Protein backbone atom coordinates (compact mmCIF):
# COMPACT_ATOMS: atom_id res chain seq x y z
CA UNK A 1 0.00 0.00 0.00
CA UNK A 2 1.21 3.51 -0.80
CA UNK A 3 1.00 5.84 2.19
CA UNK A 4 0.37 9.49 1.33
CA UNK A 5 0.66 11.19 4.73
CA UNK A 6 2.55 13.91 2.87
CA UNK A 7 2.20 17.43 1.57
CA UNK A 8 3.32 17.19 -2.06
CA UNK A 9 3.06 14.56 -4.79
CA UNK A 10 3.79 14.37 -8.48
CA UNK A 11 1.07 12.80 -10.62
CA UNK A 12 2.08 11.40 -14.00
CA UNK A 13 -0.31 11.16 -16.95
CA UNK A 14 -1.43 7.69 -17.88
CA UNK A 15 -4.31 5.39 -18.73
CA UNK A 16 -6.45 3.94 -15.96
CA UNK A 17 -7.75 0.40 -16.05
CA UNK A 18 -9.23 -2.14 -13.70
CA UNK A 19 -11.75 -1.88 -10.89
CA UNK A 20 -11.91 -0.11 -7.56
CA UNK A 21 -14.43 -0.06 -4.72
CA UNK A 22 -15.77 3.28 -3.51
CA UNK A 23 -15.43 4.20 0.18
CA UNK A 24 -18.45 4.24 2.51
CA UNK A 25 -20.54 7.39 2.44
CA UNK A 26 -19.24 10.10 4.74
CA UNK A 27 -22.60 11.87 4.79
CA UNK A 28 -24.54 8.73 5.68
CA UNK A 29 -21.97 7.66 8.28
CA UNK A 30 -22.12 10.95 10.19
CA UNK A 31 -25.93 11.02 10.20
CA UNK A 32 -26.07 7.39 11.36
CA UNK A 33 -23.64 8.10 14.20
CA UNK A 34 -25.76 11.01 15.42
CA UNK A 35 -28.95 8.94 15.16
CA UNK A 36 -27.32 6.13 17.13
CA UNK A 37 -26.28 8.64 19.81
CA UNK A 38 -29.88 9.85 20.05
CA UNK A 39 -30.97 6.20 20.34
CA UNK A 40 -28.68 5.74 23.33
CA UNK A 41 -26.17 3.64 21.41
CA UNK A 42 -26.23 -0.05 20.66
CA UNK A 43 -26.72 0.14 16.88
CA UNK A 44 -24.67 -1.94 14.45
CA UNK A 45 -23.27 0.32 11.72
CA UNK A 46 -21.82 -1.95 9.06
CA UNK A 47 -19.06 -0.49 6.88
CA UNK A 48 -18.73 2.83 8.71
CA UNK A 49 -16.42 5.30 6.97
CA UNK A 50 -13.02 5.85 8.55
CA UNK A 51 -12.44 9.28 7.01
CA UNK A 52 -11.32 12.21 9.16
CA UNK A 53 -14.76 13.84 9.34
CA UNK A 54 -16.32 10.63 10.65
CA UNK A 55 -13.56 10.15 13.21
CA UNK A 56 -14.08 13.77 14.31
CA UNK A 57 -17.80 13.11 14.69
CA UNK A 58 -17.17 10.05 16.85
CA UNK A 59 -14.89 12.06 19.12
CA UNK A 60 -17.36 14.96 19.25
CA UNK A 61 -20.21 12.63 20.28
CA UNK A 62 -18.06 11.16 23.04
CA UNK A 63 -17.23 14.64 24.32
CA UNK A 64 -20.90 15.68 24.17
CA UNK A 65 -21.96 12.64 26.18
CA UNK A 66 -19.38 13.47 28.83
CA UNK A 67 -20.43 17.12 29.12
CA UNK A 68 -17.09 18.37 27.78
CA UNK A 69 -16.37 21.06 25.16
CA UNK A 70 -17.02 19.53 21.76
CA UNK A 71 -14.30 19.55 19.08
CA UNK A 72 -15.86 19.06 15.63
CA UNK A 73 -12.50 19.03 13.86
CA UNK A 74 -13.06 20.24 10.30
CA UNK A 75 -16.51 18.69 9.91
CA UNK A 76 -19.16 21.31 9.20
CA UNK A 77 -21.80 18.59 9.09
CA UNK A 78 -20.89 17.37 12.58
CA UNK A 79 -21.23 20.90 13.94
CA UNK A 80 -24.58 21.56 12.27
CA UNK A 81 -26.07 18.25 13.43
CA UNK A 82 -24.70 18.32 16.97
CA UNK A 83 -25.53 21.94 17.82
CA UNK A 84 -29.33 21.30 17.74
CA UNK A 85 -28.80 18.00 19.55
CA UNK A 86 -26.86 19.80 22.30
CA UNK A 87 -29.63 22.39 22.49
CA UNK A 88 -32.15 19.72 23.50
CA UNK A 89 -30.91 20.24 27.07
CA UNK A 90 -31.07 23.29 29.34
CA UNK A 91 -27.36 23.90 29.37
CA UNK A 92 -24.58 25.59 27.41
CA UNK A 93 -22.28 23.57 25.19
CA UNK A 94 -19.07 24.99 23.73
CA UNK A 95 -18.04 23.86 20.23
CA UNK A 96 -14.55 24.13 18.82
CA UNK A 97 -13.26 23.78 15.27
CA UNK A 98 -10.03 23.29 13.38
CA UNK A 99 -8.78 24.07 9.90
CA UNK A 100 -11.25 25.26 7.30
CA UNK A 101 -14.25 24.92 9.63
CA UNK A 102 -12.87 27.78 11.73
CA UNK A 103 -13.69 30.17 8.88
CA UNK A 104 -17.01 28.73 7.73
CA UNK A 105 -20.04 31.05 8.13
CA UNK A 106 -22.34 30.29 11.08
CA UNK A 107 -25.26 32.63 10.48
CA UNK A 108 -27.57 29.92 9.07
CA UNK A 109 -26.97 27.71 12.09
CA UNK A 110 -27.49 30.56 14.57
CA UNK A 111 -30.73 31.54 12.83
CA UNK A 112 -32.00 27.94 12.76
CA UNK A 113 -31.41 27.50 16.48
CA UNK A 114 -33.01 30.83 17.32
CA UNK A 115 -36.21 29.96 15.44
CA UNK A 116 -36.83 27.20 17.98
CA UNK A 117 -35.76 28.96 21.16
CA UNK A 118 -32.06 28.15 21.48
CA UNK A 119 -29.39 30.82 21.85
CA UNK A 120 -26.02 30.73 20.11
CA UNK A 121 -22.92 32.88 19.94
CA UNK A 122 -23.36 35.72 17.41
CA UNK A 123 -22.03 34.34 14.11
CA UNK A 124 -19.48 37.13 13.61
CA UNK A 125 -17.61 35.98 16.72
CA UNK A 126 -16.80 32.60 15.23
CA UNK A 127 -15.24 29.98 17.51
CA UNK A 128 -15.46 28.93 20.26
CA UNK A 129 -19.13 28.64 19.42
CA UNK A 130 -21.56 28.36 22.35
CA UNK A 131 -25.08 26.93 22.15
CA UNK A 132 -27.61 27.23 24.98
CA UNK A 133 -30.88 25.27 25.08
CA UNK A 134 -33.49 24.17 25.38
CA UNK A 135 -35.05 23.91 21.96
CA UNK A 136 -38.80 24.48 21.98
CA UNK A 137 -41.38 22.88 19.73
CA UNK A 138 -43.18 25.24 17.38
CA UNK A 139 -43.16 26.69 13.89
CA UNK A 140 -40.17 28.26 12.19
CA UNK A 141 -39.37 29.72 8.79
CA UNK A 142 -35.81 29.55 7.44
CA UNK A 143 -34.02 30.71 4.30
CA UNK A 144 -32.80 27.59 2.58
CA UNK A 145 -30.36 29.17 0.14
CA UNK A 146 -27.47 29.02 2.63
CA UNK A 147 -27.42 25.25 2.73
CA UNK A 148 -29.10 22.19 4.19
CA UNK A 149 -26.94 21.21 7.16
CA UNK A 150 -28.64 23.32 9.84
CA UNK A 151 -32.01 22.14 8.52
CA UNK A 152 -30.86 18.53 8.86
CA UNK A 153 -29.77 19.22 12.42
CA UNK A 154 -33.19 20.56 13.36
CA UNK A 155 -34.96 17.68 11.62
CA UNK A 156 -32.98 15.19 13.70
CA UNK A 157 -33.48 16.99 17.03
CA UNK A 158 -37.05 18.32 16.93
CA UNK A 159 -38.84 14.91 16.96
CA UNK A 160 -37.52 14.38 20.51
CA UNK A 161 -39.43 17.37 21.89
CA UNK A 162 -42.81 16.81 23.51
CA UNK A 163 -44.79 18.99 21.10
CA UNK A 164 -45.14 18.92 17.33
CA UNK A 165 -43.06 21.24 15.16
CA UNK A 166 -43.29 22.65 11.67
CA UNK A 167 -40.30 23.84 9.65
CA UNK A 168 -40.80 25.91 6.50
CA UNK A 169 -37.81 26.27 4.17
CA UNK A 170 -37.80 29.04 1.58
CA UNK A 171 -35.77 28.47 -1.60
CA UNK A 172 -34.26 25.17 -0.40
CA UNK A 173 -30.97 23.89 -1.79
CA UNK A 174 -29.21 20.51 -1.47
CA UNK A 175 -32.58 18.77 -1.19
CA UNK A 176 -31.05 15.28 -1.70
CA UNK A 177 -29.05 15.80 1.49
CA UNK A 178 -32.23 16.63 3.42
CA UNK A 179 -33.83 13.52 1.94
CA UNK A 180 -30.80 11.55 3.10
CA UNK A 181 -31.30 12.90 6.63
CA UNK A 182 -34.96 11.84 6.60
CA UNK A 183 -34.00 8.39 5.29
CA UNK A 184 -31.45 7.85 8.07
CA UNK A 185 -33.95 9.04 10.68
CA UNK A 186 -36.49 6.54 9.37
CA UNK A 187 -33.95 3.73 9.76
CA UNK A 188 -33.95 4.54 13.47
CA UNK A 189 -37.74 4.76 13.75
CA UNK A 190 -38.16 8.55 13.58
CA UNK A 191 -39.92 10.46 10.82
CA UNK A 192 -40.90 13.86 9.49
CA UNK A 193 -43.22 14.57 6.58
CA UNK A 194 -42.04 16.71 3.67
CA UNK A 195 -44.75 18.83 2.04
CA UNK A 196 -43.63 20.63 -1.16
CA UNK A 197 -45.40 23.86 -2.05
CA UNK A 198 -46.63 23.46 -5.65
CA UNK A 199 -47.04 27.22 -6.03
CA UNK A 200 -43.67 28.37 -4.83
CA UNK A 201 -40.07 27.48 -4.06
CA UNK A 202 -40.57 26.22 -0.52
CA UNK A 203 -40.89 23.07 1.55
CA UNK A 204 -42.68 22.41 4.81
CA UNK A 205 -41.59 19.67 7.16
CA UNK A 206 -44.19 18.43 9.65
CA UNK A 207 -42.39 16.93 12.64
CA UNK A 208 -44.43 15.02 15.21
CA UNK A 209 -43.03 15.33 18.72
CA UNK A 210 -42.61 12.66 21.35
CA UNK A 211 -40.72 10.28 19.07
CA UNK A 212 -37.90 7.96 20.13
CA UNK A 213 -34.82 6.85 18.21
CA UNK A 214 -34.32 3.09 18.41
CA UNK A 215 -31.01 1.23 17.96
CA UNK A 216 -30.88 -0.61 14.67
CA UNK A 217 -28.56 -2.33 12.18
CA UNK A 218 -27.59 -0.29 9.14
CA UNK A 219 -25.21 -0.92 6.25
CA UNK A 220 -23.47 2.26 5.11
CA UNK A 221 -23.85 2.71 1.33
CA UNK A 222 -21.11 3.72 -1.08
CA UNK A 223 -20.04 7.35 -1.38
CA UNK A 224 -21.27 8.94 -4.62
CA UNK A 225 -19.21 12.09 -4.01
CA UNK A 226 -15.98 10.11 -3.99
CA UNK A 227 -17.23 7.99 -6.87
CA UNK A 228 -17.78 11.14 -8.95
CA UNK A 229 -14.04 11.84 -8.86
CA UNK A 230 -13.22 8.27 -9.89
CA UNK A 231 -15.80 8.35 -12.68
CA UNK A 232 -14.52 11.66 -14.04
CA UNK A 233 -10.91 10.40 -13.93
CA UNK A 234 -11.95 7.23 -15.76
CA UNK A 235 -13.79 9.30 -18.39
CA UNK A 236 -10.70 11.46 -18.99
CA UNK A 237 -8.57 8.32 -19.30
CA UNK A 238 -10.93 6.61 -21.72
CA UNK A 239 -11.29 9.71 -23.90
CA UNK A 240 -7.57 10.52 -23.92
CA UNK A 241 -6.11 7.03 -24.38
CA UNK A 242 -9.06 5.47 -26.19
CA UNK A 243 -9.30 2.72 -23.61
CA UNK A 244 -12.21 0.96 -22.04
CA UNK A 245 -12.29 2.94 -18.82
CA UNK A 246 -12.69 1.53 -15.33
CA UNK A 247 -15.24 -0.18 -13.12
CA UNK A 248 -16.40 1.64 -9.98
CA UNK A 249 -17.68 -0.92 -7.49
CA UNK A 250 -20.14 -0.80 -4.62
CA UNK A 251 -22.48 2.05 -5.55
CA UNK A 252 -25.73 0.37 -6.52
CA UNK A 253 -28.55 2.16 -8.30
CA UNK A 254 -29.06 5.95 -8.14
CA UNK A 255 -31.84 6.92 -5.74
CA UNK A 256 -33.32 10.03 -4.14
CA UNK A 257 -31.43 9.62 -0.87
CA UNK A 258 -28.04 9.33 -2.62
CA UNK A 259 -26.65 12.86 -2.94
CA UNK A 260 -24.49 13.33 -6.05
CA UNK A 261 -25.76 10.22 -7.82
CA UNK A 262 -26.95 12.69 -10.45
CA UNK A 263 -23.34 12.67 -11.67
CA UNK A 264 -24.32 9.68 -13.83
CA UNK A 265 -26.80 11.80 -15.81
CA UNK A 266 -24.26 14.61 -16.19
CA UNK A 267 -21.58 12.25 -17.46
CA UNK A 268 -24.03 10.68 -19.88
CA UNK A 269 -24.92 14.12 -21.24
CA UNK A 270 -21.19 14.65 -21.84
CA UNK A 271 -20.86 11.49 -23.93
CA UNK A 272 -19.73 9.12 -21.18
CA UNK A 273 -21.26 5.66 -21.27
CA UNK A 274 -22.11 4.62 -17.71
CA UNK A 275 -23.16 0.97 -17.60
CA UNK A 276 -24.80 -0.31 -14.42
CA UNK A 277 -24.03 -3.97 -13.62
CA UNK A 278 -25.28 -5.08 -10.22
CA UNK A 279 -23.77 -2.70 -7.67
CA UNK A 280 -21.01 -1.64 -10.07
CA UNK A 281 -20.61 0.97 -12.81
CA UNK A 282 -18.47 0.64 -15.94
CA UNK A 283 -17.23 3.98 -17.31
CA UNK A 284 -16.29 4.37 -20.98
CA UNK A 285 -16.06 7.09 -23.64
CA UNK A 286 -16.39 5.38 -27.02
CA UNK A 287 -17.08 8.42 -29.22
CA UNK A 288 -15.53 11.44 -27.54
CA UNK A 289 -16.68 13.98 -24.97
CA UNK A 290 -19.20 16.77 -25.58
CA UNK A 291 -19.93 19.97 -23.60
CA UNK A 292 -22.52 19.78 -20.84
CA UNK A 293 -24.65 22.07 -18.67
CA UNK A 294 -25.27 21.31 -14.98
CA UNK A 295 -27.06 23.16 -12.18
CA UNK A 296 -25.12 22.96 -8.90
CA UNK A 297 -28.12 24.00 -6.80
CA UNK A 298 -28.61 20.61 -5.15
CA UNK A 299 -25.17 19.05 -5.73
CA UNK A 300 -22.40 21.67 -5.27
CA UNK A 301 -19.74 19.06 -4.43
CA UNK A 302 -19.81 17.91 -8.05
CA UNK A 303 -18.28 21.18 -9.24
CA UNK A 304 -14.59 20.22 -8.84
CA UNK A 305 -14.72 16.87 -10.70
CA UNK A 306 -17.00 18.25 -13.40
CA UNK A 307 -14.84 21.34 -13.92
CA UNK A 308 -11.76 19.13 -14.26
CA UNK A 309 -13.58 16.93 -16.76
CA UNK A 310 -14.78 19.99 -18.70
CA UNK A 311 -11.17 21.02 -19.27
CA UNK A 312 -10.88 18.01 -21.60
CA UNK A 313 -14.06 18.72 -23.54
CA UNK A 314 -13.74 20.91 -26.67
CA UNK A 315 -16.34 23.67 -26.35
CA UNK A 316 -18.02 25.47 -23.47
CA UNK A 317 -19.42 23.58 -20.47
CA UNK A 318 -21.52 25.47 -17.93
CA UNK A 319 -21.92 25.03 -14.18
CA UNK A 320 -24.90 27.06 -12.97
CA UNK A 321 -25.53 28.41 -9.46
CA UNK A 322 -21.80 28.50 -8.81
CA UNK A 323 -22.41 30.95 -5.94
CA UNK A 324 -22.78 27.81 -3.81
CA UNK A 325 -19.02 27.23 -4.12
CA UNK A 326 -17.96 30.21 -2.03
CA UNK A 327 -18.30 28.79 1.48
CA UNK A 328 -16.81 25.32 1.22
CA UNK A 329 -13.39 24.19 2.47
CA UNK A 330 -12.12 26.81 0.06
CA UNK A 331 -13.74 29.36 -2.23
CA UNK A 332 -14.05 26.63 -4.82
CA UNK A 333 -15.23 28.79 -7.69
CA UNK A 334 -12.19 31.06 -7.48
CA UNK A 335 -9.81 28.17 -6.79
CA UNK A 336 -11.09 26.15 -9.75
CA UNK A 337 -10.64 29.17 -12.00
CA UNK A 338 -7.05 29.58 -10.82
CA UNK A 339 -6.22 25.90 -11.36
CA UNK A 340 -7.80 25.77 -14.80
CA UNK A 341 -5.86 28.89 -15.76
CA UNK A 342 -2.68 27.05 -14.73
CA UNK A 343 -3.77 24.25 -17.04
CA UNK A 344 -4.17 26.68 -19.91
CA UNK A 345 -7.97 26.46 -19.86
CA UNK A 346 -10.06 29.62 -20.08
CA UNK A 347 -12.94 30.14 -17.63
CA UNK A 348 -15.41 32.87 -16.75
CA UNK A 349 -17.47 33.27 -13.60
CA UNK A 350 -20.31 35.70 -14.15
CA UNK A 351 -23.85 35.89 -12.84
CA UNK A 352 -23.34 32.77 -10.77
CA UNK A 353 -22.36 30.73 -13.83
CA UNK A 354 -18.95 29.09 -14.21
CA UNK A 355 -18.09 28.55 -17.88
CA UNK A 356 -15.21 26.25 -18.81
CA UNK A 357 -13.79 26.66 -22.32
CA UNK A 358 -12.22 23.25 -22.76
CA UNK A 359 -9.76 22.49 -25.49
CA UNK A 360 -9.11 18.81 -25.07
CA UNK A 361 -5.62 19.29 -23.64
CA UNK A 362 -4.18 20.13 -20.21
CA UNK A 363 -0.61 21.30 -19.69
CA UNK A 364 1.18 23.13 -16.89
CA UNK A 365 4.35 25.21 -17.22
CA UNK A 366 7.45 23.37 -16.06
CA UNK A 367 7.66 23.39 -12.26
CA UNK A 368 4.17 24.81 -11.71
CA UNK A 369 2.45 23.61 -8.53
CA UNK A 370 -1.27 23.17 -7.91
CA UNK A 371 -2.30 24.13 -4.39
CA UNK A 372 -5.06 22.04 -2.86
CA UNK A 373 -5.92 24.84 -0.40
CA UNK A 374 -6.49 22.00 2.11
CA UNK A 375 -9.68 21.20 0.19
CA UNK A 376 -10.21 17.48 -0.46
CA UNK A 377 -12.44 18.06 -3.50
CA UNK A 378 -9.86 20.38 -5.09
CA UNK A 379 -7.10 17.80 -4.57
CA UNK A 380 -9.26 15.18 -6.28
CA UNK A 381 -9.96 17.56 -9.17
CA UNK A 382 -6.21 17.97 -9.63
CA UNK A 383 -5.86 14.20 -9.96
CA UNK A 384 -8.57 14.14 -12.64
CA UNK A 385 -6.73 16.82 -14.58
CA UNK A 386 -3.44 14.95 -14.27
CA UNK A 387 -4.71 11.74 -15.90
CA UNK A 388 -4.65 13.06 -19.46
CA UNK A 389 -2.23 15.97 -19.05
CA UNK A 390 0.69 16.53 -21.39
CA UNK A 391 3.15 16.58 -18.49
CA UNK A 392 3.23 15.57 -14.81
CA UNK A 393 1.36 17.69 -12.28
CA UNK A 394 2.71 18.71 -8.88
CA UNK A 395 0.09 18.87 -6.14
CA UNK A 396 0.67 20.49 -2.77
CA UNK A 397 -1.42 19.36 0.22
CA UNK A 398 -2.37 15.97 -1.21
CA UNK A 399 -3.07 14.42 2.20
CA UNK A 400 -6.22 16.54 2.66
CA UNK A 401 -8.23 13.87 0.80
CA UNK A 402 -8.35 12.00 4.12
CA UNK A 403 -11.20 14.32 5.12
CA UNK A 404 -13.60 12.22 3.03
CA UNK A 405 -11.63 9.54 1.12
CA UNK A 406 -8.45 8.35 2.93
CA UNK A 407 -7.55 5.75 0.26
CA UNK A 408 -8.02 8.03 -2.74
CA UNK A 409 -4.39 8.05 -3.84
CA UNK A 410 -3.94 4.34 -3.15
CA UNK A 411 -7.05 3.56 -5.19
CA UNK A 412 -5.87 5.66 -8.14
CA UNK A 413 -2.48 3.95 -7.97
CA UNK A 414 -4.24 0.56 -8.06
CA UNK A 415 -5.84 1.65 -11.35
CA UNK A 416 -2.40 2.30 -12.82
CA UNK A 417 -1.87 6.00 -12.17
CA UNK A 418 1.76 6.69 -11.33
CA UNK A 419 2.07 8.89 -8.23
CA UNK A 420 5.40 9.90 -6.72
CA UNK A 421 5.93 11.28 -3.24
CA UNK A 422 7.91 14.51 -3.22
CA UNK A 423 7.82 15.61 0.44
PDB file of C-alpha atoms in Angstrom, residues 20 29 43 80 118 132 138 149 154 179 197 199 215 247 253 255 260 262 272 277 288 302 313 317 322 328 398:
ATOM      1  CA  UNK A  20     -11.907  -0.106  -7.556  1.00  0.00           C
ATOM      2  CA  UNK A  29     -21.972   7.662   8.284  1.00  0.00           C
ATOM      3  CA  UNK A  43     -26.715   0.138  16.881  1.00  0.00           C
ATOM      4  CA  UNK A  80     -24.584  21.564  12.271  1.00  0.00           C
ATOM      5  CA  UNK A 118     -32.062  28.152  21.475  1.00  0.00           C
ATOM      6  CA  UNK A 132     -27.609  27.227  24.982  1.00  0.00           C
ATOM      7  CA  UNK A 138     -43.178  25.240  17.384  1.00  0.00           C
ATOM      8  CA  UNK A 149     -26.945  21.205   7.161  1.00  0.00           C
ATOM      9  CA  UNK A 154     -33.190  20.556  13.363  1.00  0.00           C
ATOM     10  CA  UNK A 179     -33.828  13.517   1.942  1.00  0.00           C
ATOM     11  CA  UNK A 197     -45.403  23.859  -2.052  1.00  0.00           C
ATOM     12  CA  UNK A 199     -47.036  27.223  -6.034  1.00  0.00           C
ATOM     13  CA  UNK A 215     -31.007   1.227  17.965  1.00  0.00           C
ATOM     14  CA  UNK A 247     -15.236  -0.178 -13.118  1.00  0.00           C
ATOM     15  CA  UNK A 253     -28.553   2.162  -8.297  1.00  0.00           C
ATOM     16  CA  UNK A 255     -31.844   6.919  -5.741  1.00  0.00           C
ATOM     17  CA  UNK A 260     -24.492  13.331  -6.045  1.00  0.00           C
ATOM     18  CA  UNK A 262     -26.946  12.691 -10.453  1.00  0.00           C
ATOM     19  CA  UNK A 272     -19.729   9.124 -21.180  1.00  0.00           C
ATOM     20  CA  UNK A 277     -24.033  -3.967 -13.620  1.00  0.00           C
ATOM     21  CA  UNK A 288     -15.528  11.444 -27.543  1.00  0.00           C
ATOM     22  CA  UNK A 302     -19.812  17.908  -8.052  1.00  0.00           C
ATOM     23  CA  UNK A 313     -14.064  18.722 -23.537  1.00  0.00           C
ATOM     24  CA  UNK A 317     -19.421  23.575 -20.466  1.00  0.00           C
ATOM     25  CA  UNK A 322     -21.804  28.503  -8.809  1.00  0.00           C
ATOM     26  CA  UNK A 328     -16.814  25.322   1.224  1.00  0.00           C
ATOM     27  CA  UNK A 398      -2.370  15.975  -1.213  1.00  0.00           C
TER      28      UNK A 398
END
